[in-house]
Amino acid sequence: MSEIIIHSGETFEKVFLNESVNLHFVQEAGSHVKIHVLNMPFDNSITRNIDISKQSCPSEATNNIVVEQVGEGCSTEIYALAYLHGDESVTAETHVTHAVGGGTSNQLVKFVLADRARGSFIGDLKIAPDAQKTEAHQTNRNLLLSETAEMRTRPQLEIYADDVKATHGASTGQLDDSALFYMQQRGIDKQKARQLLVNAFMIDVLNTISDETLREKLINTLDSDL
Amino acid sequence: MNKLLEIKDLHASIGGKEILKGVNLVINEGEVHAIMGPNGAGKSTLSAVLTGNPAYEVTSGEVYLKGQDLLAMPAEVRARAGVFLSFQYPVEIPGVSMTNFMRAAINAKREYEGKEPIAPKEFLALMREKKKLLELPDKLNNRSVNEGFSGGEKKKNEIFQMAMLEPCLAILDETDSGLDIDALRIVAEGVNKLKTPQNASIVITHYQRLLDYIVPDFVHVLADGKIVKTGDKTLALELEEKGYEGINL
């Protein structure tokens, strides 16, 4: 894995669509990293004329993201979304280290698993003894759409500084039956109701994409299923 | 007068426990029926069974909507055929906007009626008109369904959806619970404005208060899974005064 050095004051922002990513960022003071790692079905036409890294949907992907904040006052945003069907499988690993203080990191990782799909999330977050005034958040939410889908999640926090704000949460659940019935009672069939709820689950990840054209195209792709 | 709904000897249970023990009821077009009764009598079970809630099991009996076998229809088909439930506890659906939700509901009904999907302009105009009726804010369109709504807003939102979908049979399940007097007035006026000679409503309530606004043609007392007494609107007043114990069931 080659290191990508983000120099002081620089911003690195990119959306990765359907590939196995292997990234190692070293962030100098006041630099910003914002990445989206998406593994989901999409219409090829959405990436036309858009600067985006993409490949066709692989049946297996391993995403490994390492971030080291070595200068003060950095920000890191990692958004990962996997919407998997059949026998597809995605592993997402994040290793975020705050070596020095005053930085922020925010991770939002979501999996939606249908059929026999498998998902795995390993999230290491380390705040070094000198990294005071760090603010770090890690959230992992997973939605299982079938009995045979499988999710493994392992968040791991190592916090050695005392003056920090750090939160983490991981949960795996199913579609809300009461919401499904509410929609059916308004005439919406079950399949469409399920799709509305799945899209609702994924939309907050897509809403964080800065590129408006791409964001709207991805969201429209979801809505076009309806 | 045309018969809209006919319930014949309806029995239903949840988790193996029988709640409805032989309900009989006929509702004609243009009528308002109030159903009152003590807690646990089966009022909410009746609304759940009529709307096809999968948590409940119908063990025997028949229900016809305009002569069609209602119990044979899936929940969404009952809704498209014109059965609407104003939920006692409206469900919050984070991430699904009112616009997407309402459009899906309207178009499902239109498809059932053999109509084209609604034109975007027409849809927005309809939303605007019905929001006005319930005194709901313009920003409603982009909000997630019921998410973060106050108790009053949730109930107004139920009647707003009723106004959008124009059901032939509206079931209002304790629509008055949790409402302050202003919200109650707005909700009741909304319901009254939606009344036509062709539709009917079932108003489930604990209190006479709502019936001051939505005046029923019939009042039924449901107790232990059966309708044990039927009268006109004065029965509700009598109940308020004497309680269920005092009306000689």
Short mmCIF file of N, CA, C and O in Angstrom, two decimals, chain B residues 107-168:
data_model
loop_
_atom_site.label_atom_id
_atom_site.label_comp_id
_atom_site.label_asym_id
_atom_site.label_seq_id
_atom_site.Cartn_x
_atom_site.Cartn_y
_atom_site.Cartn_z
N ASN B 107 -50.25 7.20 -6.35
CA ASN B 107 -50.09 6.49 -7.62
C ASN B 107 -50.50 5.02 -7.51
O ASN B 107 -51.00 4.44 -8.48
N ALA B 108 -50.31 4.43 -6.33
CA ALA B 108 -50.78 3.06 -6.13
C ALA B 108 -52.30 3.00 -6.27
O ALA B 108 -52.85 2.10 -6.90
N LYS B 109 -52.97 4.00 -5.71
CA LYS B 109 -54.44 4.05 -5.80
C LYS B 109 -54.89 4.29 -7.24
O LYS B 109 -55.81 3.66 -7.73
N ARG B 110 -54.19 5.21 -7.90
CA ARG B 110 -54.56 5.53 -9.29
C ARG B 110 -54.36 4.32 -10.21
O ARG B 110 -55.18 4.08 -11.10
N GLU B 111 -53.28 3.59 -9.98
CA GLU B 111 -53.03 2.41 -10.80
C GLU B 111 -54.16 1.39 -10.59
O GLU B 111 -54.65 0.78 -11.55
N TYR B 112 -54.58 1.23 -9.34
CA TYR B 112 -55.68 0.32 -9.00
C TYR B 112 -56.97 0.73 -9.72
O TYR B 112 -57.75 -0.12 -10.14
N GLU B 113 -57.14 2.03 -9.88
CA GLU B 113 -58.34 2.55 -10.55
C GLU B 113 -58.17 2.64 -12.06
O GLU B 113 -59.04 3.18 -12.75
N GLY B 114 -57.02 2.16 -12.56
CA GLY B 114 -56.76 2.18 -14.00
C GLY B 114 -56.42 3.56 -14.54
O GLY B 114 -56.60 3.85 -15.72
N LYS B 115 -55.88 4.43 -13.64
CA LYS B 115 -55.51 5.78 -14.08
C LYS B 115 -54.00 5.91 -14.24
O LYS B 115 -53.24 5.16 -13.65
N GLU B 116 -53.58 6.90 -15.00
CA GLU B 116 -52.16 7.23 -15.17
C GLU B 116 -51.61 7.80 -13.86
O GLU B 116 -52.37 8.35 -13.06
N PRO B 117 -50.27 7.69 -13.65
CA PRO B 117 -49.68 8.36 -12.47
C PRO B 117 -49.99 9.86 -12.50
O PRO B 117 -50.14 10.44 -13.56
N ILE B 118 -50.08 10.45 -11.33
CA ILE B 118 -50.43 11.86 -11.23
C ILE B 118 -49.29 12.74 -11.78
O ILE B 118 -48.12 12.43 -11.58
N ALA B 119 -49.65 13.80 -12.50
CA ALA B 119 -48.65 14.72 -13.03
C ALA B 119 -48.03 15.50 -11.86
O ALA B 119 -48.75 15.85 -10.92
N PRO B 120 -46.69 15.76 -11.94
CA PRO B 120 -46.01 16.43 -10.81
C PRO B 120 -46.68 17.74 -10.39
O PRO B 120 -46.82 18.01 -9.20
N LYS B 121 -47.09 18.53 -11.36
CA LYS B 121 -47.69 19.83 -11.06
C LYS B 121 -49.02 19.66 -10.30
O LYS B 121 -49.30 20.34 -9.32
N GLU B 122 -49.80 18.71 -10.79
CA GLU B 122 -51.10 18.43 -10.19
C GLU B 122 -50.92 17.92 -8.76
O GLU B 122 -51.66 18.28 -7.84
N PHE B 123 -49.89 17.06 -8.58
CA PHE B 123 -49.60 16.49 -7.27
C PHE B 123 -49.26 17.58 -6.26
O PHE B 123 -49.79 17.62 -5.15
N LEU B 124 -48.37 18.48 -6.68
CA LEU B 124 -47.95 19.55 -5.75
C LEU B 124 -49.11 20.48 -5.41
O LEU B 124 -49.25 20.92 -4.28
N ALA B 125 -49.97 20.74 -6.39
CA ALA B 125 -51.14 21.59 -6.14
C ALA B 125 -52.08 20.91 -5.15
O ALA B 125 -52.62 21.57 -4.24
N LEU B 126 -52.22 19.61 -5.29
CA LEU B 126 -53.09 18.85 -4.38
C LEU B 126 -52.52 18.86 -2.96
O LEU B 126 -53.25 19.07 -1.98
N MET B 127 -51.20 18.66 -2.85
CA MET B 127 -50.53 18.72 -1.54
C MET B 127 -50.80 20.08 -0.89
O MET B 127 -51.14 20.17 0.29
N ARG B 128 -50.63 21.15 -1.68
CA ARG B 128 -50.79 22.51 -1.16
C ARG B 128 -52.22 22.72 -0.65
O ARG B 128 -52.43 23.22 0.46
N GLU B 129 -53.19 22.30 -1.45
CA GLU B 129 -54.60 22.49 -1.10
C GLU B 129 -54.94 21.76 0.21
O GLU B 129 -55.59 22.31 1.10
N LYS B 130 -54.46 20.51 0.34
CA LYS B 130 -54.84 19.70 1.50
C LYS B 130 -54.09 20.12 2.77
O LYS B 130 -54.60 20.00 3.87
N LYS B 131 -52.86 20.63 2.58
CA LYS B 131 -52.11 21.14 3.73
C LYS B 131 -52.86 22.32 4.35
O LYS B 131 -52.91 22.47 5.55
N LYS B 132 -53.41 23.14 3.47
CA LYS B 132 -54.17 24.31 3.91
C LYS B 132 -55.35 23.87 4.78
O LYS B 132 -55.62 24.46 5.82
N LEU B 133 -56.02 22.83 4.33
CA LEU B 133 -57.19 22.32 5.03
C LEU B 133 -56.85 21.96 6.48
O LEU B 133 -57.64 22.18 7.39
N LEU B 134 -55.66 21.39 6.69
CA LEU B 134 -55.26 20.95 8.03
C LEU B 134 -54.35 21.97 8.71
O LEU B 134 -53.80 21.69 9.77
N GLU B 135 -54.16 23.14 8.08
CA GLU B 135 -53.27 24.17 8.63
C GLU B 135 -51.88 23.63 8.91
O GLU B 135 -51.29 23.87 9.96
N LEU B 136 -51.38 22.84 7.95
CA LEU B 136 -50.02 22.29 8.06
C LEU B 136 -49.04 23.19 7.30
O LEU B 136 -49.42 23.79 6.30
N PRO B 137 -47.79 23.27 7.78
CA PRO B 137 -46.83 24.19 7.15
C PRO B 137 -46.36 23.70 5.76
O PRO B 137 -46.39 22.51 5.48
N ASP B 138 -45.92 24.63 4.93
CA ASP B 138 -45.44 24.31 3.59
C ASP B 138 -44.27 23.35 3.59
O ASP B 138 -44.13 22.52 2.71
N LYS B 139 -43.41 23.49 4.61
CA LYS B 139 -42.19 22.68 4.64
C LYS B 139 -42.47 21.20 4.88
O LYS B 139 -41.55 20.38 4.83
N LEU B 140 -43.72 20.83 5.10
CA LEU B 140 -44.09 19.43 5.32
C LEU B 140 -43.53 18.50 4.24
O LEU B 140 -43.06 17.40 4.54
N ASN B 141 -43.56 18.95 2.98
CA ASN B 141 -43.17 18.09 1.84
C ASN B 141 -41.83 17.42 2.01
O ASN B 141 -41.66 16.26 1.65
N ASN B 142 -40.85 18.17 2.54
CA ASN B 142 -39.49 17.63 2.61
C ASN B 142 -39.18 16.94 3.92
O ASN B 142 -38.11 16.35 4.08
N ARG B 143 -40.12 16.99 4.86
CA ARG B 143 -39.87 16.32 6.13
C ARG B 143 -40.11 14.83 6.01
O ARG B 143 -40.93 14.37 5.21
N SER B 144 -39.37 14.06 6.81
CA SER B 144 -39.60 12.63 6.84
C SER B 144 -40.95 12.35 7.49
O SER B 144 -41.36 13.08 8.40
N VAL B 145 -41.59 11.29 7.05
CA VAL B 145 -42.93 10.94 7.51
C VAL B 145 -42.98 10.85 9.05
O VAL B 145 -42.32 10.00 9.64
N ASN B 146 -43.71 11.77 9.65
CA ASN B 146 -43.97 11.81 11.10
C ASN B 146 -42.73 12.00 11.98
O ASN B 146 -42.85 12.10 13.20
N GLU B 147 -41.54 12.06 11.38
CA GLU B 147 -40.33 12.13 12.21
C GLU B 147 -40.23 13.48 12.91
O GLU B 147 -40.22 14.52 12.26
N GLY B 148 -40.16 13.44 14.21
CA GLY B 148 -40.03 14.66 15.00
C GLY B 148 -41.30 15.50 15.05
O GLY B 148 -41.27 16.63 15.51
N PHE B 149 -42.42 14.97 14.56
CA PHE B 149 -43.69 15.70 14.61
C PHE B 149 -44.20 15.70 16.05
O PHE B 149 -44.01 14.73 16.78
N SER B 150 -44.86 16.78 16.44
CA SER B 150 -45.52 16.79 17.74
C SER B 150 -46.75 15.89 17.66
O SER B 150 -47.18 15.50 16.57
N GLY B 151 -47.33 15.56 18.82
CA GLY B 151 -48.53 14.72 18.85
C GLY B 151 -49.64 15.28 17.97
O GLY B 151 -50.28 14.55 17.21
N GLY B 152 -49.85 16.59 18.05
CA GLY B 152 -50.88 17.24 17.26
C GLY B 152 -50.59 17.18 15.77
O GLY B 152 -51.47 16.91 14.96
N GLU B 153 -49.31 17.43 15.42
CA GLU B 153 -48.93 17.38 14.00
C GLU B 153 -49.12 15.99 13.40
O GLU B 153 -49.54 15.85 12.26
N LYS B 154 -48.81 14.97 14.21
CA LYS B 154 -48.98 13.60 13.72
C LYS B 154 -50.44 13.32 13.37
O LYS B 154 -50.75 12.72 12.35
N LYS B 155 -51.35 13.75 14.24
CA LYS B 155 -52.77 13.50 14.00
C LYS B 155 -53.28 14.33 12.82
O LYS B 155 -54.06 13.86 12.01
N LYS B 156 -52.80 15.57 12.73
CA LYS B 156 -53.16 16.39 11.57
C LYS B 156 -52.65 15.74 10.29
O LYS B 156 -53.31 15.75 9.25
N ASN B 157 -51.45 15.16 10.39
CA ASN B 157 -50.85 14.50 9.23
C ASN B 157 -51.66 13.28 8.79
O ASN B 157 -51.76 12.98 7.60
N GLU B 158 -52.27 12.59 9.75
CA GLU B 158 -53.13 11.46 9.40
C GLU B 158 -54.33 11.94 8.59
O GLU B 158 -54.67 11.37 7.56
N ILE B 159 -54.96 13.03 9.07
CA ILE B 159 -56.15 13.53 8.37
C ILE B 159 -55.77 14.17 7.03
O ILE B 159 -56.51 14.11 6.06
N PHE B 160 -54.55 14.75 7.00
CA PHE B 160 -54.03 15.27 5.72
C PHE B 160 -53.94 14.13 4.69
O PHE B 160 -54.37 14.28 3.54
N GLN B 161 -53.41 12.98 5.12
CA GLN B 161 -53.29 11.84 4.20
C GLN B 161 -54.67 11.34 3.78
O GLN B 161 -54.89 10.94 2.63
N MET B 162 -55.61 11.40 4.72
CA MET B 162 -56.98 11.02 4.41
C MET B 162 -57.55 11.96 3.34
O MET B 162 -58.19 11.52 2.38
N ALA B 163 -57.25 13.25 3.48
CA ALA B 163 -57.74 14.23 2.50
C ALA B 163 -57.12 13.98 1.13
O ALA B 163 -57.78 14.13 0.10
N MET B 164 -55.85 13.57 1.11
CA MET B 164 -55.17 13.30 -0.16
C MET B 164 -55.75 12.06 -0.84
O MET B 164 -55.86 12.01 -2.06
N LEU B 165 -56.12 11.05 -0.04
CA LEU B 165 -56.48 9.75 -0.62
C LEU B 165 -57.99 9.56 -0.80
O LEU B 165 -58.42 8.63 -1.47
N GLU B 166 -58.78 10.43 -0.20
CA GLU B 166 -60.25 10.39 -0.34
C GLU B 166 -60.84 8.98 -0.21
O GLU B 166 -61.41 8.45 -1.17
N PRO B 167 -60.69 8.36 0.97
CA PRO B 167 -61.20 7.00 1.15
C PRO B 167 -62.73 6.96 1.21
O PRO B 167 -63.36 7.98 1.49
N CYS B 168 -63.30 5.77 0.94
CA CYS B 168 -64.75 5.65 1.11
C CYS B 168 -65.08 5.27 2.55
O CYS B 168 -66.17 5.54 3.04
#
